[in-house]
């Protein structure tokens, strides 16, 4: 729950619902007019409820606020309703349209006939409804059925709220499970963590405790095993050594290892997890990731078979021709790479900034275009795809667009049955692509086609599980071109020079330029975290815009190693928001720990396929409508509407983590780097951050923190089987369904 004064100083309100001004059945959001105790006039109450009707008795906790157009209103953080008890409330309730077959006329008749006992009559003795003139058997049956549905909704909401589930989450649960919600949650509350966005294992565990499920129950042990593996996936693993899994789960659940051993065995028997060996260690994998790695290995084996899908090309003639067409002079290593690409069905091109990856790819594409080869280009993110389009002059798509993601099924339309129509697929920023996504890409590539994987293997690995590019290179199962020569023009950039120094384990050059000179790489020394935050704000708000003309919100991106702490993204976002977009007389909304205002820079933090906005996309808040409970965010010229309850999909993004910046480039990058980050200070992290800056990079912090990062190579391995299985012959099926072996 977001930290706010509304939580600390909660007030209470109760009264009769006179009118439902607005109710959204999808998310439960409602605006009510209430005859509240202690208030002479009707009160406006705003909250969430799965079902709400005039005449019900509302009990709410929250806070009063003043709306600039509608005046004072009560915003409820918790809202529950009860059947009315007064004759006035009962008549209003029955006549609201809630119960099919009863309108205002019949409501009046029923209350006149049965008084306060009317609800008991409908529920327990519906045959008596025929005592009211005009109600025959059909209408009585309709009334009885509608009443049962409403009673089920009410019971579900009361049940969930009594077990610590907030109203908006309760609405989401009801929408997911319907009338079976109580039975399903009671049987296995841990399914909530799997099925409902925003409910994790710990919340489900709390509900389970309230339901009386014992701490050492097998259902809890099995859920804890799955949760531990999912936490490992968040750290990039596809599985865990069995001993590590048991140790971590025992610490989390505080139950004996023997029970956890049984839980693993049951999960294995049900096929939820898979046992396998990695580097002679017994490991446990989530089945979907274990299978995805095998799909990758199988498709690699299939794709590298046979001849390239284009006529034979004389490289000795094609290379001088393309040099003339592009006006470039290829280095010997690039020429060798062109030869390899023209003769291969599957290859990897890797290297750091300024080594000519783009020139090489453009040369290959130009030669093959002259041969009429049908090429598709893709990248993991919208920003990376846009950069690829600008660099090649050909349309590049995000992987999700290329594979035609289907939100209704949660899968891709393009696969083995409906493959991509191409002779060659070039996939850029491959270091960002995780195991499930790479499996989906390779599934959709026709067996006759060629694939070129491009990326910088020295950058951070994918946020998702696995390290596909590194495993593919190290397996030696695929031809690899590693470009290392920094070209003369690129070598004049201190960003590129220092990036390569960092990657080689050497300190970047931190000495300031001479008076009157400018450079594209600066270091600003700070005493401590507080001093660093102050200097970051000053640099972004004043110094860079004055010196280089960059817009502080649109052009400058702050990249930090961590989310938390004095130099974390959260602290920096609050400081930068206050400096760059201060609170003035404009609408604002506070949700999920952030306050948003028009002009704020935000980042999408999860894929939303309906909105076509993806994890890592940057946008600007352009409008907030408190009445409609909507925020408009502009992503690259396209307005996207979010209801307030969906704002957990975004966060402020004046500052973001280096991990979140993968695949993106920014005109100017500011990187705070201090000893509070020491646990995160790794060479590939700083290298990735520095290479995000196109025209300017500023490090702000302490020299010893920079030195620690440069000296510390990433030693934490990701538990994955891919490298091993790529080295072995993998049985795969071709498109006709025949088994092949590489």
XYZ file of C-alpha atoms in Angstrom:
742
model
C 0.000 0.000 0.000
C 1.347 3.456 -0.823
C 2.700 5.419 2.073
C 0.462 8.445 2.524
C -1.163 10.581 5.224
C -4.478 8.956 4.306
C -3.219 5.710 5.819
C -1.875 7.306 8.980
C -4.890 9.587 9.739
C -7.843 7.557 8.522
C -11.387 8.785 9.146
C -14.664 6.851 9.062
C -17.979 7.476 7.320
C -21.225 5.519 7.230
C -24.651 6.174 5.784
C -27.412 5.284 3.336
C -26.509 5.247 -0.377
C -29.013 7.579 -2.024
C -27.604 7.489 -5.553
C -24.907 5.647 -7.515
C -23.537 8.448 -9.715
C -20.988 6.178 -11.441
C -19.884 2.560 -11.204
C -17.311 0.774 -13.390
C -18.008 -2.968 -13.127
C -14.554 -3.851 -14.536
C -12.502 -2.345 -11.704
C -15.217 -1.558 -9.145
C -14.564 2.198 -9.099
C -17.652 4.098 -7.956
C -18.908 7.586 -7.116
C -21.775 7.584 -4.595
C -24.083 10.151 -3.022
C -24.612 9.172 0.613
C -26.931 10.346 3.391
C -24.210 10.121 6.031
C -24.506 10.215 9.800
C -23.664 13.650 11.188
C -24.045 15.434 7.838
C -27.087 17.492 6.869
C -26.431 17.416 3.106
C -25.652 14.442 0.891
C -21.953 13.507 0.827
C -19.934 12.393 -2.245
C -18.155 9.106 -1.511
C -15.505 7.651 -3.876
C -14.248 4.067 -3.599
C -14.289 0.557 -5.079
C -17.008 -2.100 -4.874
C -17.824 -5.139 -7.014
C -21.531 -4.399 -6.768
C -23.196 -1.300 -5.344
C -26.835 -0.224 -5.169
C -28.935 2.667 -3.848
C -30.474 1.856 -0.484
C -27.446 -0.116 0.775
C -25.701 0.939 3.952
C -22.109 2.047 3.271
C -19.271 1.808 5.787
C -16.064 3.473 4.634
C -12.642 4.468 5.948
C -10.424 7.003 4.214
C -9.979 10.759 4.081
C -11.755 13.934 3.147
C -10.391 15.904 0.197
C -11.454 19.026 -1.667
C -11.962 18.685 -5.421
C -11.458 21.923 -7.327
C -14.752 21.487 -9.240
C -16.921 19.273 -7.031
C -15.883 20.532 -3.612
C -15.546 18.318 -0.563
C -15.675 14.537 -1.037
C -14.711 11.438 0.944
C -12.164 9.129 -0.718
C -12.432 5.611 0.737
C -9.454 3.277 0.975
C -11.827 0.593 2.324
C -15.512 0.372 1.481
C -18.055 -2.259 2.377
C -21.804 -2.296 2.107
C -24.617 -4.047 3.950
C -28.241 -4.718 3.129
C -30.448 -1.808 4.189
C -32.479 -2.143 7.382
C -34.804 0.872 7.153
C -38.007 0.617 5.076
C -36.854 3.641 3.028
C -33.500 1.956 2.278
C -35.108 -1.399 1.481
C -37.505 0.171 -1.015
C -34.726 2.161 -2.687
C -32.510 -0.961 -2.814
C -35.157 -3.232 -4.338
C -36.251 -0.561 -6.815
C -32.719 0.218 -8.045
C -32.753 -2.329 -10.873
C -30.466 -4.669 -8.954
C -33.019 -7.493 -8.895
C -34.414 -8.442 -12.290
C -38.198 -8.383 -12.128
C -38.395 -5.652 -9.484
C -38.650 -1.977 -10.345
C -39.769 0.984 -8.194
C -43.479 -0.031 -8.411
C -42.969 -3.627 -7.265
C -40.431 -2.506 -4.667
C -43.091 -0.303 -3.075
C -45.637 -3.160 -3.198
C -43.196 -5.679 -1.655
C -42.201 -3.363 1.201
C -45.880 -2.594 1.858
C -46.724 -6.318 1.920
C -43.784 -7.707 3.915
C -42.036 -4.741 5.569
C -38.579 -5.424 7.005
C -39.067 -9.186 6.462
C -39.017 -8.831 2.658
C -35.409 -10.103 2.247
C -36.176 -13.228 4.316
C -39.306 -13.867 2.227
C -37.353 -13.652 -1.087
C -34.614 -15.933 0.196
C -36.457 -18.486 2.339
C -40.117 -18.478 1.288
C -40.257 -17.158 -2.323
C -43.689 -18.783 -2.906
C -45.198 -15.968 -0.830
C -44.117 -13.408 -3.463
C -47.313 -14.350 -5.375
C -49.276 -12.607 -2.579
C -48.247 -9.338 -4.259
C -50.517 -8.379 -7.149
C -48.772 -8.826 -10.498
C -46.057 -11.271 -9.361
C -46.633 -14.661 -10.938
C -44.417 -17.799 -10.978
C -42.111 -16.512 -13.774
C -41.452 -13.149 -12.142
C -41.008 -14.832 -8.739
C -38.400 -17.243 -10.210
C -36.540 -14.334 -11.862
C -36.501 -12.392 -8.561
C -35.264 -15.440 -6.612
C -32.428 -16.157 -9.097
C -31.214 -12.528 -9.224
C -31.288 -12.343 -5.430
C -29.078 -15.457 -5.153
C -26.481 -13.921 -7.527
C -26.309 -10.691 -5.534
C -26.046 -12.596 -2.280
C -23.092 -14.575 -3.701
C -21.267 -11.367 -4.709
C -21.836 -9.857 -1.275
C -20.634 -12.981 0.538
C -17.485 -13.119 -1.606
C -16.613 -9.486 -0.926
C -17.251 -9.841 2.821
C -15.162 -13.035 2.900
C -12.208 -11.462 1.069
C -12.287 -8.218 3.034
C -12.477 -10.092 6.322
C -9.264 -11.893 5.328
C -7.279 -8.727 4.762
C -7.850 -8.210 1.033
C -8.445 -4.561 0.083
C -11.517 -3.605 -1.919
C -9.857 -3.050 -5.308
C -7.933 -6.363 -5.039
C -11.148 -8.088 -3.929
C -12.909 -6.797 -7.047
C -10.066 -8.190 -9.182
C -10.355 -11.588 -7.454
C -14.128 -11.657 -7.948
C -13.703 -10.774 -11.647
C -11.194 -13.638 -12.038
C -12.990 -16.403 -10.136
C -16.640 -15.312 -10.202
C -19.093 -17.041 -7.893
C -16.531 -19.792 -7.152
C -14.161 -17.300 -5.487
C -14.798 -18.381 -1.873
C -14.452 -22.096 -2.663
C -11.302 -21.625 -4.757
C -9.551 -19.289 -2.306
C -10.495 -21.448 0.698
C -9.251 -24.598 -1.045
C -5.926 -23.018 -2.071
C -5.268 -19.350 -1.224
C -1.811 -19.666 -2.787
C -3.394 -19.710 -6.243
C -3.974 -15.965 -5.736
C -0.224 -15.338 -6.091
C -0.275 -17.147 -9.435
C -3.526 -15.773 -10.857
C -4.009 -12.215 -9.558
C -1.706 -9.344 -10.506
C -0.660 -7.434 -7.389
C -1.006 -10.373 -4.969
C 2.264 -12.105 -4.114
C 3.137 -15.163 -2.076
C 3.366 -13.221 1.189
C -0.149 -11.803 0.847
C -1.510 -15.240 -0.080
C 0.367 -16.698 2.902
C -1.262 -14.170 5.234
C -4.717 -15.109 3.890
C -3.869 -18.799 4.314
C -2.927 -18.179 7.952
C -6.257 -16.423 8.567
C -8.027 -19.395 6.975
C -6.306 -21.678 9.491
C -3.979 -23.489 7.077
C -1.126 -24.933 9.221
C 2.395 -23.590 8.735
C 3.698 -27.045 7.779
C 0.802 -27.903 5.427
C 1.901 -29.532 2.175
C -0.073 -26.994 0.137
C 2.044 -24.236 1.734
C 5.305 -26.140 1.234
C 4.580 -26.680 -2.468
C 3.599 -23.051 -2.959
C 6.812 -22.022 -1.186
C 8.928 -24.168 -3.537
C 7.301 -22.545 -6.581
C 7.691 -19.083 -5.053
C 11.393 -19.674 -4.308
C 11.990 -20.724 -7.919
C 10.064 -17.691 -9.201
C 12.202 -15.432 -6.994
C 15.268 -17.082 -8.561
C 13.811 -16.331 -12.020
C 13.663 -12.659 -10.997
C 17.428 -12.938 -10.409
C 17.915 -14.379 -13.906
C 18.001 -18.101 -13.138
C 16.034 -20.826 -14.942
C 16.368 -23.135 -11.948
C 18.363 -23.648 -8.762
C 20.649 -26.328 -7.324
C 18.453 -28.558 -5.208
C 20.391 -27.781 -2.005
C 20.106 -24.001 -2.588
C 16.388 -24.385 -3.256
C 15.864 -26.296 -0.006
C 17.959 -23.864 2.054
C 16.171 -20.785 0.689
C 12.688 -22.326 1.022
C 13.417 -23.498 4.589
C 14.444 -19.951 5.545
C 11.322 -18.489 3.907
C 8.761 -20.966 5.261
C 10.369 -22.015 8.565
C 9.338 -25.633 8.130
C 11.460 -28.838 8.213
C 13.511 -29.815 5.161
C 11.861 -33.252 5.121
C 8.493 -31.648 4.283
C 10.141 -29.551 1.585
C 11.745 -32.683 0.095
C 8.262 -34.205 -0.156
C 6.967 -30.965 -1.686
C 9.651 -31.065 -4.407
C 8.833 -34.714 -5.121
C 5.117 -33.892 -5.521
C 5.925 -30.902 -7.759
C 8.135 -33.208 -9.869
C 5.392 -35.869 -10.038
C 2.883 -33.259 -11.220
C 5.327 -31.969 -13.852
C 5.402 -28.426 -12.438
C 9.190 -28.631 -12.042
C 11.918 -30.750 -13.666
C 15.085 -32.260 -12.192
C 18.266 -31.997 -14.259
C 22.021 -31.655 -13.820
C 24.087 -28.546 -14.526
C 27.865 -28.730 -14.110
C 27.401 -32.006 -12.171
C 24.996 -30.360 -9.702
C 21.477 -31.664 -9.132
C 19.142 -28.807 -10.050
C 15.412 -28.140 -10.107
C 13.949 -26.100 -12.976
C 10.554 -24.589 -13.641
C 9.242 -26.790 -16.454
C 8.379 -23.985 -18.856
C 11.949 -22.637 -18.721
C 13.533 -26.082 -18.946
C 11.459 -26.779 -22.046
C 12.164 -23.328 -23.539
C 15.927 -23.975 -23.347
C 15.425 -27.238 -25.221
C 13.373 -25.475 -27.855
C 16.232 -23.002 -28.379
C 18.814 -25.778 -28.706
C 16.582 -27.765 -31.041
C 15.855 -24.801 -33.297
C 19.560 -23.835 -33.390
C 20.383 -27.368 -34.527
C 17.691 -27.193 -37.220
C 18.517 -23.681 -38.455
C 22.240 -24.234 -38.916
C 21.654 -27.192 -41.244
C 21.839 -26.764 -45.019
C 22.796 -23.947 -47.364
C 21.878 -20.257 -46.982
C 18.539 -19.359 -48.653
C 20.100 -17.128 -51.314
C 22.162 -17.677 -54.473
C 25.909 -18.081 -54.022
C 27.625 -14.709 -53.567
C 31.218 -13.972 -54.628
C 32.414 -12.123 -51.506
C 35.574 -10.833 -53.221
C 33.377 -8.906 -55.668
C 30.547 -8.074 -53.263
C 32.765 -6.438 -50.590
C 34.347 -3.725 -52.843
C 30.899 -3.141 -54.380
C 29.227 -2.542 -51.005
C 32.109 -0.339 -49.803
C 31.490 1.886 -52.805
C 27.722 1.899 -52.282
C 27.950 2.817 -48.577
C 31.040 5.022 -48.875
C 32.939 3.050 -46.220
C 36.161 1.143 -45.970
C 35.672 -2.136 -44.133
C 38.361 -3.382 -41.740
C 39.814 -6.855 -42.268
C 37.727 -8.243 -39.386
C 34.550 -6.780 -40.924
C 35.383 -8.273 -44.331
C 35.875 -11.686 -42.706
C 32.514 -11.242 -41.001
C 30.782 -10.393 -44.300
C 32.243 -13.570 -45.848
C 31.001 -15.622 -42.892
C 27.515 -14.090 -43.033
C 27.166 -14.777 -46.770
C 28.071 -18.436 -46.218
C 26.226 -19.103 -42.913
C 22.642 -19.835 -41.932
C 23.190 -18.876 -38.309
C 25.803 -16.554 -36.800
C 26.504 -14.127 -33.944
C 28.013 -10.637 -34.269
C 29.200 -9.143 -30.978
C 31.348 -6.222 -29.854
C 31.320 -2.993 -27.880
C 30.580 0.588 -28.939
C 32.451 2.110 -31.898
C 33.659 -1.210 -33.347
C 31.477 -1.084 -36.454
C 28.628 -3.514 -35.743
C 26.135 -1.218 -37.514
C 28.393 -0.748 -40.576
C 28.898 -4.511 -40.776
C 25.169 -5.268 -40.546
C 24.384 -2.572 -43.147
C 26.985 -4.071 -45.516
C 25.484 -7.558 -45.184
C 21.934 -6.227 -45.692
C 22.956 -4.176 -48.754
C 24.589 -7.162 -50.452
C 21.674 -9.493 -49.741
C 19.067 -6.881 -50.752
C 20.764 -6.779 -54.171
C 20.128 -10.546 -54.372
C 16.428 -10.077 -53.597
C 16.654 -11.638 -50.125
C 13.564 -10.975 -47.973
C 14.869 -9.610 -44.647
C 13.123 -8.962 -41.337
C 14.685 -6.847 -38.562
C 13.720 -6.982 -34.884
C 14.825 -5.833 -31.427
C 13.505 -6.478 -27.912
C 12.275 -2.937 -27.140
C 10.551 -0.135 -29.010
C 13.502 2.206 -28.509
C 15.986 -0.402 -29.767
C 13.792 -1.126 -32.810
C 13.570 2.600 -33.562
C 17.368 2.909 -33.403
C 17.748 -0.095 -35.700
C 15.352 1.494 -38.232
C 17.325 4.749 -38.162
C 20.668 2.916 -38.552
C 19.645 0.622 -41.433
C 16.968 2.605 -43.263
C 14.760 -0.517 -43.095
C 11.752 -1.086 -40.856
C 12.601 -2.867 -37.619
C 9.882 -4.159 -35.297
C 9.788 -5.095 -31.660
C 9.873 -8.854 -31.189
C 6.297 -8.764 -29.855
C 5.037 -6.957 -32.964
C 7.050 -9.211 -35.261
C 5.645 -12.367 -33.675
C 2.123 -10.841 -33.473
C 1.394 -11.159 -29.778
C -2.208 -12.180 -29.064
C -3.478 -10.706 -25.760
C -6.457 -13.059 -25.713
C -4.246 -16.166 -25.507
C -1.116 -14.654 -23.981
C 0.937 -16.197 -26.806
C 2.254 -15.360 -30.247
C 0.419 -16.001 -33.514
C 3.708 -16.654 -35.303
C 5.165 -20.106 -34.546
C 6.060 -23.380 -36.310
C 2.544 -23.641 -37.782
C 2.489 -20.025 -38.986
C 6.150 -19.051 -39.436
C 7.558 -15.664 -40.376
C 7.842 -14.953 -44.089
C 11.541 -14.224 -44.552
C 14.860 -15.520 -45.839
C 16.847 -13.744 -43.119
C 16.039 -12.489 -39.622
C 18.441 -10.015 -37.999
C 17.884 -9.706 -34.251
C 19.597 -6.752 -32.527
C 20.342 -6.208 -28.799
C 20.289 -9.976 -28.319
C 21.928 -9.691 -24.888
C 18.523 -8.440 -23.666
C 16.572 -11.444 -24.960
C 15.698 -13.999 -22.281
C 15.091 -17.729 -22.647
C 11.280 -17.743 -23.170
C 11.410 -14.921 -25.732
C 14.291 -16.456 -27.696
C 12.427 -19.772 -27.798
C 9.406 -17.951 -29.263
C 11.560 -16.139 -31.846
C 13.321 -19.277 -33.071
C 10.052 -21.234 -33.179
C 8.731 -18.703 -35.666
C 11.755 -18.737 -38.003
C 11.252 -21.092 -40.982
C 13.845 -23.884 -41.118
C 15.113 -22.711 -44.518
C 15.809 -19.151 -43.290
C 19.031 -17.666 -41.904
C 19.431 -15.809 -38.611
C 22.009 -13.219 -37.486
C 22.123 -12.437 -33.764
C 23.690 -9.048 -32.968
C 24.551 -7.742 -29.498
C 27.165 -6.729 -26.958
C 27.816 -9.785 -24.815
C 29.741 -7.709 -22.253
C 26.627 -5.734 -21.287
C 24.325 -6.833 -18.504
C 22.465 -10.049 -19.325
C 18.705 -10.039 -19.865
C 16.410 -8.921 -17.046
C 14.474 -12.155 -17.619
C 15.838 -15.670 -17.033
C 18.922 -17.053 -18.736
C 21.847 -15.537 -20.631
C 21.082 -16.637 -24.156
C 23.696 -14.616 -26.044
C 26.555 -15.526 -23.689
C 25.550 -19.205 -23.608
C 25.284 -19.337 -27.408
C 28.751 -17.800 -27.848
C 30.413 -19.945 -25.180
C 28.845 -23.157 -26.478
C 30.787 -22.732 -29.771
C 27.766 -24.250 -31.494
C 27.338 -21.200 -33.757
C 29.896 -19.165 -35.784
C 30.799 -15.980 -33.872
C 32.331 -12.699 -35.062
C 33.768 -10.637 -32.191
C 34.636 -7.124 -33.325
C 37.268 -5.447 -31.119
C 38.867 -2.699 -33.195
C 37.613 0.787 -32.267
C 37.428 2.907 -35.404
C 39.307 6.179 -35.634
C 36.235 8.422 -35.610
C 34.743 6.597 -32.604
C 38.084 6.737 -30.771
C 37.761 10.533 -30.471
C 34.803 9.993 -28.119
C 35.728 9.727 -24.460
C 32.444 7.837 -23.897
C 33.610 5.039 -26.215
C 37.245 5.131 -25.061
C 36.254 4.963 -21.394
C 33.646 2.264 -22.041
C 36.353 0.029 -23.503
C 38.706 0.856 -20.634
C 36.014 -0.137 -18.125
C 35.313 -3.356 -20.042
C 39.035 -4.194 -19.933
C 39.124 -3.672 -16.150
C 40.918 -0.304 -16.368
C 39.886 2.961 -14.706
C 38.166 5.438 -17.033
C 39.910 8.785 -17.492
C 38.344 11.016 -14.816
C 40.528 14.104 -15.146
C 38.546 17.206 -16.168
C 39.222 18.864 -19.547
C 41.470 21.934 -19.704
C 39.900 25.365 -19.351
C 37.813 26.270 -22.373
C 37.703 22.675 -23.669
C 34.705 20.392 -23.646
C 34.430 16.631 -23.705
C 31.598 14.089 -23.737
C 32.620 12.360 -20.478
C 32.824 14.033 -17.046
C 33.335 12.976 -13.448
C 31.942 15.049 -10.547
C 33.373 14.187 -7.126
C 31.040 14.062 -4.091
C 31.506 13.675 -0.346
C 28.563 11.368 0.373
C 25.134 10.245 -0.889
C 23.393 13.431 0.243
C 25.974 15.572 -1.559
C 25.610 13.362 -4.658
C 21.825 13.801 -4.794
C 22.201 17.572 -4.474
C 24.796 17.660 -7.266
C 22.785 15.364 -9.557
C 19.803 17.729 -9.279
C 22.012 20.790 -9.937
C 23.703 19.116 -12.933
C 20.414 17.995 -14.499
C 18.416 21.145 -13.741
C 21.024 23.797 -14.582
C 24.543 22.820 -15.613
C 23.902 20.437 -18.535
C 21.048 22.522 -20.042
C 23.181 25.700 -19.803
C 26.350 24.148 -21.230
C 24.963 21.716 -23.797
C 21.375 22.835 -24.410
C 19.766 19.503 -23.454
C 16.194 19.489 -22.120
C 16.400 18.267 -18.500
C 13.338 16.009 -18.767
C 13.313 14.790 -22.385
C 17.061 14.539 -23.135
C 18.755 13.688 -19.827
C 18.372 10.296 -18.164
C 19.669 9.512 -14.685
C 20.794 5.887 -14.412
C 21.549 4.425 -10.998
C 22.730 0.961 -9.911
C 19.875 0.449 -7.419
C 16.231 1.251 -6.735
C 16.572 1.725 -2.980
C 18.876 3.715 -0.741
C 20.119 7.274 -0.575
C 21.370 7.161 -4.178
C 18.623 4.852 -5.448
C 16.114 5.571 -8.199
C 13.306 6.221 -5.713
C 15.156 8.929 -3.745
C 16.450 10.569 -6.934
C 12.998 10.544 -8.562
C 11.444 12.395 -5.644
C 14.249 14.996 -5.623
C 14.161 15.453 -9.407
C 10.361 15.644 -9.555
C 10.406 18.399 -6.930
C 13.066 20.304 -8.910
C 11.946 19.732 -12.510
C 8.157 19.458 -12.171
C 7.195 21.084 -8.863
C 3.666 20.894 -7.468
C 1.653 23.867 -8.697
C -2.082 24.434 -9.139
C -2.637 21.363 -11.313
C -4.358 18.009 -10.821
C -2.364 15.184 -9.253
C -2.999 11.554 -8.347
C -1.303 9.479 -5.661
C -1.257 5.742 -6.239
C 1.034 2.827 -5.364
C 3.596 5.010 -3.614
C 4.005 7.703 -6.300
C 2.364 11.064 -6.919
C 1.875 11.853 -10.615
C 1.393 15.266 -12.208
C 1.172 16.479 -15.831
C 4.747 16.885 -17.093
C 6.177 13.922 -15.146
C 8.466 11.472 -16.926
C 7.308 7.884 -16.339
C 8.368 4.388 -17.346
C 6.196 1.368 -18.082
C 7.379 -1.418 -15.742
C 5.531 -4.401 -17.230
C 4.309 -5.443 -20.660
C 0.738 -4.318 -21.402
C -0.179 -5.924 -24.700
C -3.661 -4.388 -24.859
C -2.172 -0.901 -24.668
C 0.863 -1.897 -26.780
C 3.175 -0.432 -24.158
C 6.113 -2.502 -22.976
C 8.479 -2.810 -20.034
C 11.054 -0.001 -20.237
C 9.069 2.360 -22.501
C 9.384 6.019 -21.439
C 6.459 8.460 -21.554
C 5.280 11.847 -20.330
C 2.102 12.419 -18.293
C 0.043 14.880 -20.351
C -3.311 14.964 -18.510
C -5.018 13.788 -15.312
C -8.815 13.647 -14.995
C -9.847 13.035 -11.357
C -13.522 12.690 -12.307
C -12.971 9.989 -14.916
C -10.156 8.543 -12.739
C -7.857 8.550 -15.772
C -4.275 9.529 -16.584
C -3.101 10.172 -20.153
C 0.552 9.258 -20.858
C 2.226 10.068 -24.172
C 4.646 7.422 -25.466
C 6.582 8.595 -28.552
C 3.696 10.751 -29.808
C 0.929 8.246 -28.926
C -1.503 8.981 -26.081
C -2.326 5.992 -23.860
C -5.072 6.131 -21.196
C -4.648 4.508 -17.760
C -7.327 4.297 -15.111
C -5.986 5.142 -11.647
C -6.064 1.479 -10.603
C -3.619 0.614 -13.419
C -0.904 3.008 -12.270
C 1.007 0.125 -10.696
C 2.109 -0.518 -14.307
C 4.229 2.665 -14.322
C 6.690 4.511 -12.089
C 8.392 7.888 -12.114
C 11.384 7.793 -14.460
C 13.418 10.983 -14.078
C 15.828 8.388 -12.665
C 15.773 4.668 -13.394
C 18.065 1.699 -12.833
C 20.792 0.773 -15.306
C 19.077 -2.613 -15.704
C 15.916 -0.875 -16.935
C 17.909 1.163 -19.484
C 19.082 -1.840 -21.518
C 18.412 -1.478 -25.229
C 17.963 2.290 -24.935
C 20.183 5.248 -25.762
C 19.782 8.780 -24.436
C 21.371 12.062 -25.578
C 22.787 12.590 -22.068
C 23.236 10.175 -19.164
C 24.041 10.998 -15.527
C 25.208 8.048 -13.410
C 25.439 8.443 -9.611
C 27.973 5.929 -8.305
C 28.875 5.808 -4.622
C 29.889 3.361 -1.916
C 26.273 2.877 -0.746
C 25.952 0.881 -4.002
C 28.958 -1.333 -3.216
C 26.969 -4.610 -3.390
C 25.871 -3.772 -6.938
C 29.118 -2.307 -8.257
C 30.131 -4.609 -11.089
C 32.072 -3.939 -14.266
C 29.278 -4.911 -16.676
C 26.794 -2.716 -14.787
C 28.880 0.465 -15.146
C 29.862 -0.490 -18.702
C 26.189 -0.856 -19.645
C 25.316 2.502 -18.039
C 28.134 4.381 -19.782
C 27.254 2.910 -23.196
C 23.677 4.231 -22.902
C 24.920 7.822 -23.442
C 25.061 9.045 -27.056
C 26.492 12.542 -26.628
C 27.259 13.040 -22.939
C 27.991 10.904 -19.871
C 28.493 12.345 -16.369
C 29.555 10.134 -13.449
C 28.659 11.668 -10.079
C 30.128 10.111 -6.947
C 33.313 8.731 -5.464
C 36.469 7.576 -7.267
C 36.847 4.540 -5.042
C 33.324 3.426 -5.967
C 34.232 3.702 -9.672
C 37.433 1.759 -8.983
C 35.563 -0.958 -7.113
C 33.102 -1.353 -9.999
C 35.856 -1.531 -12.617
C 37.829 -4.133 -10.646
C 34.830 -6.354 -9.898
C 33.953 -8.713 -12.737
C 30.501 -10.324 -12.580
C 31.092 -13.691 -10.909
C 27.539 -14.706 -10.107
C 26.575 -17.410 -12.575
C 23.030 -17.863 -13.807
C 21.693 -21.364 -13.389
C 20.817 -22.454 -16.894
C 21.272 -25.627 -18.931
C 21.404 -23.961 -22.352
C 25.179 -23.791 -22.797
C 25.518 -27.530 -22.098
C 22.703 -28.668 -24.367
C 23.839 -26.427 -27.232
C 27.130 -28.347 -27.201
C 25.378 -31.708 -27.610
C 23.447 -33.104 -30.576
C 19.822 -32.194 -29.950
C 16.968 -34.239 -31.436
C 14.562 -31.880 -33.199
C 11.619 -32.107 -35.563
C 11.600 -30.412 -38.927
C 8.483 -28.678 -40.218
C 7.185 -31.911 -41.699
C 7.313 -33.459 -38.215
C 10.304 -35.715 -38.991
C 12.907 -36.171 -36.262
C 16.371 -34.850 -37.132
C 19.644 -34.810 -35.216
C 22.178 -32.011 -35.478
